[in-house]
Short mmCIF file of C-alpha atoms in Angstrom, two decimals:
data_model
loop_
_atom_site.label_atom_id
_atom_site.label_comp_id
_atom_site.label_asym_id
_atom_site.label_seq_id
_atom_site.Cartn_x
_atom_site.Cartn_y
_atom_site.Cartn_z
CA MET A 1 43.32 -7.63 19.78
CA ILE A 2 44.14 -6.59 16.23
CA VAL A 3 47.90 -6.65 15.73
CA ALA A 4 49.59 -4.32 13.25
CA ASP A 5 53.14 -3.43 12.28
CA LYS A 6 54.58 -0.11 11.11
CA LYS A 7 54.93 0.44 7.38
CA PRO A 8 58.38 1.41 6.11
CA ILE A 9 58.78 5.18 6.14
CA GLU A 10 59.84 5.05 2.47
CA GLU A 11 56.45 3.60 1.52
CA ILE A 12 54.58 6.34 3.37
CA ILE A 13 56.76 9.07 1.86
CA GLU A 14 56.00 7.76 -1.62
CA GLN A 15 52.26 8.11 -0.94
CA VAL A 16 52.39 11.68 0.39
CA LYS A 17 55.39 13.17 -1.41
CA ASP A 18 53.24 15.56 -3.45
CA LYS A 19 51.04 16.71 -0.55
CA ASP A 20 51.38 20.05 1.23
CA ARG A 21 49.10 19.48 4.25
CA ILE A 22 49.13 16.10 5.96
CA LEU A 23 47.35 14.79 9.04
CA ILE A 24 48.86 11.83 10.89
CA LEU A 25 45.91 10.20 12.66
CA GLY A 26 46.49 7.65 15.40
CA CYS A 27 44.17 5.30 17.28
CA ASN A 28 44.08 4.70 21.03
CA GLU A 29 42.95 1.09 20.78
CA CYS A 30 44.70 -2.06 19.50
CA VAL A 31 47.46 -0.34 17.53
CA THR A 32 48.44 1.55 20.66
CA VAL A 33 48.81 -1.69 22.61
CA CYS A 34 51.02 -3.24 19.91
CA GLU A 35 52.98 0.03 19.64
CA ALA A 36 52.28 0.61 15.97
CA GLY A 37 49.77 3.45 15.80
CA GLY A 38 49.25 5.25 19.10
CA LYS A 39 50.08 8.81 20.09
CA LYS A 40 53.78 8.02 20.45
CA GLU A 41 54.01 6.48 16.99
CA VAL A 42 52.07 9.41 15.52
CA GLY A 43 54.70 11.77 16.91
CA VAL A 44 57.58 9.70 15.59
CA LEU A 45 56.11 9.45 12.10
CA ALA A 46 55.22 13.14 11.99
CA SER A 47 58.77 14.10 13.00
CA SER A 48 60.25 11.78 10.39
CA LEU A 49 58.10 13.28 7.65
CA ARG A 50 58.91 16.84 8.69
CA MET A 51 62.61 16.05 8.61
CA HIS A 52 62.32 14.41 5.20
CA PHE A 53 60.50 17.35 3.65
CA LEU A 54 62.90 19.81 5.30
CA GLN A 55 65.82 18.00 3.70
CA GLN A 56 64.00 18.18 0.38
CA GLY A 57 63.61 21.91 0.79
CA LYS A 58 59.83 21.61 0.72
CA GLU A 59 57.53 23.33 3.18
CA VAL A 60 54.88 20.82 4.28
CA LYS A 61 52.42 21.11 7.15
CA VAL A 62 52.32 17.84 9.13
CA ASP A 63 49.80 17.77 11.98
CA GLU A 64 49.25 15.11 14.63
CA ARG A 65 46.07 13.78 16.19
CA THR A 66 44.97 10.58 17.92
CA LEU A 67 41.36 9.44 18.22
CA GLU A 68 39.95 7.01 20.75
CA ARG A 69 38.92 4.74 17.87
CA GLN A 70 38.74 4.98 14.09
CA CYS A 71 36.17 2.19 13.69
CA ASP A 72 33.33 4.18 15.25
CA HIS A 73 31.26 7.01 13.72
CA GLU A 74 31.21 8.90 17.00
CA TYR A 75 34.99 9.33 17.20
CA LEU A 76 35.52 9.96 13.50
CA GLU A 77 33.13 12.90 13.80
CA GLU A 78 35.78 14.65 15.91
CA VAL A 79 37.79 15.52 12.79
CA ARG A 80 34.88 16.65 10.63
CA ASP A 81 35.52 20.35 11.20
CA SER A 82 39.19 20.09 10.26
CA ILE A 83 39.44 17.31 7.67
CA ASP A 84 39.11 19.71 4.70
CA GLN A 85 42.29 21.48 5.81
CA TYR A 86 44.40 18.52 4.65
CA ASP A 87 45.46 17.11 1.31
CA ALA A 88 45.89 13.64 2.84
CA VAL A 89 45.46 11.63 6.02
CA VAL A 90 47.92 8.93 7.05
CA SER A 91 45.93 6.68 9.34
CA LEU A 92 47.81 4.54 11.83
CA ALA A 93 44.67 2.56 12.65
CA CYS A 94 44.16 -1.01 11.47
CA GLY A 95 42.77 -1.67 8.00
CA VAL A 96 39.24 -1.40 9.37
CA GLY A 97 39.86 2.11 10.65
CA VAL A 98 41.54 3.19 7.41
CA GLN A 99 38.55 2.01 5.37
CA PHE A 100 35.98 3.55 7.71
CA MET A 101 37.82 6.86 7.64
CA ALA A 102 37.97 6.79 3.84
CA GLU A 103 34.26 5.96 3.57
CA LYS A 104 33.28 8.80 5.87
CA TYR A 105 35.46 11.52 4.31
CA ARG A 106 35.45 10.78 0.60
CA SER A 107 37.06 14.00 -0.59
CA THR A 108 40.30 13.46 1.37
CA PRO A 109 42.75 10.65 0.47
CA VAL A 110 43.41 8.30 3.38
CA TYR A 111 46.62 6.24 3.35
CA PRO A 112 47.52 3.38 5.69
CA GLY A 113 50.50 3.89 7.96
CA VAL A 114 50.58 0.34 9.28
CA ASN A 115 50.20 -3.20 7.98
CA THR A 116 47.36 -5.07 9.71
CA CYS A 117 48.61 -8.56 10.55
CA PHE A 118 46.21 -10.70 12.62
CA LEU A 119 44.13 -11.11 15.77
CA GLY A 120 46.54 -12.06 18.50
CA VAL A 121 47.89 -11.83 22.01
CA THR A 122 50.81 -10.14 23.70
CA GLU A 123 53.44 -12.72 24.61
CA ARG A 124 55.70 -10.01 25.98
CA ARG A 125 56.50 -6.47 24.99
CA GLY A 126 57.48 -6.42 21.34
CA HIS A 127 56.20 -9.94 20.65
CA TRP A 128 52.67 -10.74 19.49
CA THR A 129 51.34 -14.05 18.18
CA GLU A 130 48.27 -14.99 16.20
CA ARG A 131 45.35 -16.71 17.91
CA CYS A 132 42.29 -16.10 15.74
CA GLN A 133 41.40 -15.64 12.07
CA ALA A 134 37.84 -14.48 12.79
CA CYS A 135 36.45 -17.29 10.65
CA GLY A 136 32.94 -16.88 12.03
CA GLN A 137 32.49 -20.56 12.95
CA CYS A 138 34.28 -20.92 16.29
CA LEU A 139 35.50 -24.42 17.14
CA LEU A 140 37.13 -23.67 20.48
CA ALA A 141 34.55 -25.58 22.51
CA ALA A 142 35.52 -28.80 20.73
CA THR A 143 39.28 -28.17 20.70
CA ALA A 144 39.80 -27.26 24.35
CA GLY A 145 40.25 -23.56 23.65
CA ILE A 146 43.03 -23.95 21.06
CA CYS A 147 42.23 -22.87 17.50
CA PRO A 148 43.33 -25.25 14.72
CA VAL A 149 42.43 -22.72 12.03
CA SER A 150 44.89 -20.07 13.21
CA ARG A 151 47.50 -22.24 14.94
CA CYS A 152 47.84 -25.27 12.66
CA ALA A 153 50.00 -24.58 9.59
CA LYS A 154 47.65 -26.73 7.51
CA ARG A 155 44.45 -25.51 9.25
CA LEU A 156 43.46 -29.10 9.91
CA LEU A 157 40.12 -29.58 11.66
CA ASN A 158 41.06 -33.17 12.53
CA GLY A 159 44.70 -33.80 13.37
CA PRO A 160 47.52 -34.12 13.89
CA CYS A 161 48.91 -34.76 10.43
CA GLY A 162 51.67 -37.25 9.70
CA GLY A 163 54.32 -34.56 9.55
CA SER A 164 54.47 -33.57 13.22
CA THR A 165 57.39 -34.92 15.25
CA GLU A 166 57.75 -34.90 19.03
CA GLY A 167 55.07 -32.26 19.35
CA LYS A 168 56.57 -29.92 16.76
CA CYS A 169 55.22 -28.87 13.36
CA GLU A 170 56.98 -30.15 10.26
CA ILE A 171 57.50 -26.61 8.93
CA SER A 172 59.69 -25.69 11.92
CA ASN A 173 61.04 -27.50 14.95
CA GLU A 174 60.43 -24.29 16.91
CA LEU A 175 56.70 -24.30 16.18
CA ASP A 176 54.44 -26.30 18.45
CA CYS A 177 52.05 -28.66 16.69
CA ALA A 178 48.62 -27.16 17.30
CA TRP A 179 47.00 -30.58 17.46
CA GLN A 180 49.54 -31.79 19.98
CA LEU A 181 48.57 -28.80 22.11
CA ILE A 182 44.91 -29.68 21.67
CA LEU A 183 45.51 -33.32 22.61
CA ASP A 184 47.49 -32.36 25.68
CA ARG A 185 44.79 -29.95 26.77
CA LEU A 186 41.97 -32.46 26.19
CA GLN A 187 43.87 -35.05 28.19
CA ALA A 188 44.43 -32.61 31.05
CA LEU A 189 40.70 -31.88 31.08
CA ASP A 190 39.80 -35.58 30.89
CA ARG A 191 37.97 -34.95 27.63
CA MET A 192 39.66 -37.39 25.25
CA ASP A 193 36.23 -38.58 24.11
CA ASP A 194 35.94 -35.25 22.29
CA TYR A 195 38.99 -36.11 20.22
CA GLU A 196 37.22 -39.19 18.86
CA ARG A 197 34.50 -37.05 17.33
CA LEU A 198 35.32 -36.00 13.76
CA MET A 199 34.66 -32.35 13.04
CA PRO A 200 32.83 -31.68 9.77
CA ILE A 201 34.40 -29.65 7.00
CA LYS A 202 33.78 -25.94 7.41
CA ASP A 203 31.27 -24.37 5.04
CA TRP A 204 33.44 -21.46 4.00
CA SER A 205 30.89 -20.39 1.39
CA THR A 206 28.53 -19.33 4.16
CA ASP A 207 31.14 -16.96 5.55
CA ARG A 208 32.47 -15.44 2.36
CA ALA A 209 29.56 -15.48 -0.08
CA GLY A 210 28.10 -12.09 -0.89
CA GLY A 211 30.90 -9.73 0.13
CA PRO A 212 31.88 -8.49 3.58
CA ARG A 213 30.32 -10.19 6.59
CA ASN A 214 27.93 -8.45 8.97
CA VAL A 215 27.00 -8.95 12.61
CA VAL A 216 23.59 -7.51 13.49
CA ARG A 217 22.35 -7.33 17.09
CA GLU A 218 18.74 -6.18 16.96
CA ASP A 219 18.60 -6.12 20.77
CA VAL A 220 21.15 -3.30 20.94
CA GLN A 221 20.23 -1.33 17.84
CA SER A 222 18.68 2.09 18.33
#
C-alpha cells in the first residue's frame, strides 16, 4: 500500500490562513490504513483548524468529507456539485490523489495534508516499512521475493557489498543487509544457482524518459 505521514499542522495553517471556506477531504484507501488521511484524521484536522481560527478571532467554515478514493474519476465526481463552495481543499490522500483532484477541479486550490512516503507494509500498528519503489522492472523472481532496489541502502543488483557485517548493513547495525536476506532465502529454497547469475544493470532511461509513466491495458479499456 501507499504509506503517508501527517503534515505538521503549522504547515497546513500557513497554506490556508487566508481562506474563508475550507474542505478537508479524506480518502478511504491506503491513507486510512496507515492512519494518516481517513475519516478520523479528517475530523482531527478539521477540529484543529477550527480551534486555530477561533483563537485568531476569524470566522472560517471548515467542512469534512471522505471519499472512497481520490485517484479515480468516479469518486472525485461526488464533490463536483459542492467544490465551488470552497476557497481551498486540503486533501489527505496520497500525492497521486492530490494531483488528480487538482487536475479535475482547476479553479479550486488543492493543498496536501500528508507527506507521501513509500510503498510498504504494516509491521504492526503505527509502524510501516518500505518494500517497493515501483521501479517498473521487477526483479523479485530472481531475488527470492526480496527487493534489492527498495531494501538495499545502495540499491545493489548484485550483492552483498563489502560493508555488510554479520548480516547487518554498514549504515546501521539495526538494519538487515538486504542481500543477506536474499541469500538466506535462496538457500532455504535450494536456489543458490540463481545467485551465481549476474543481473544486468537496469535501464532507468526506459522508465523515466518522456515524463510520467503509463500503464495501458487495452483488454480492460472501454
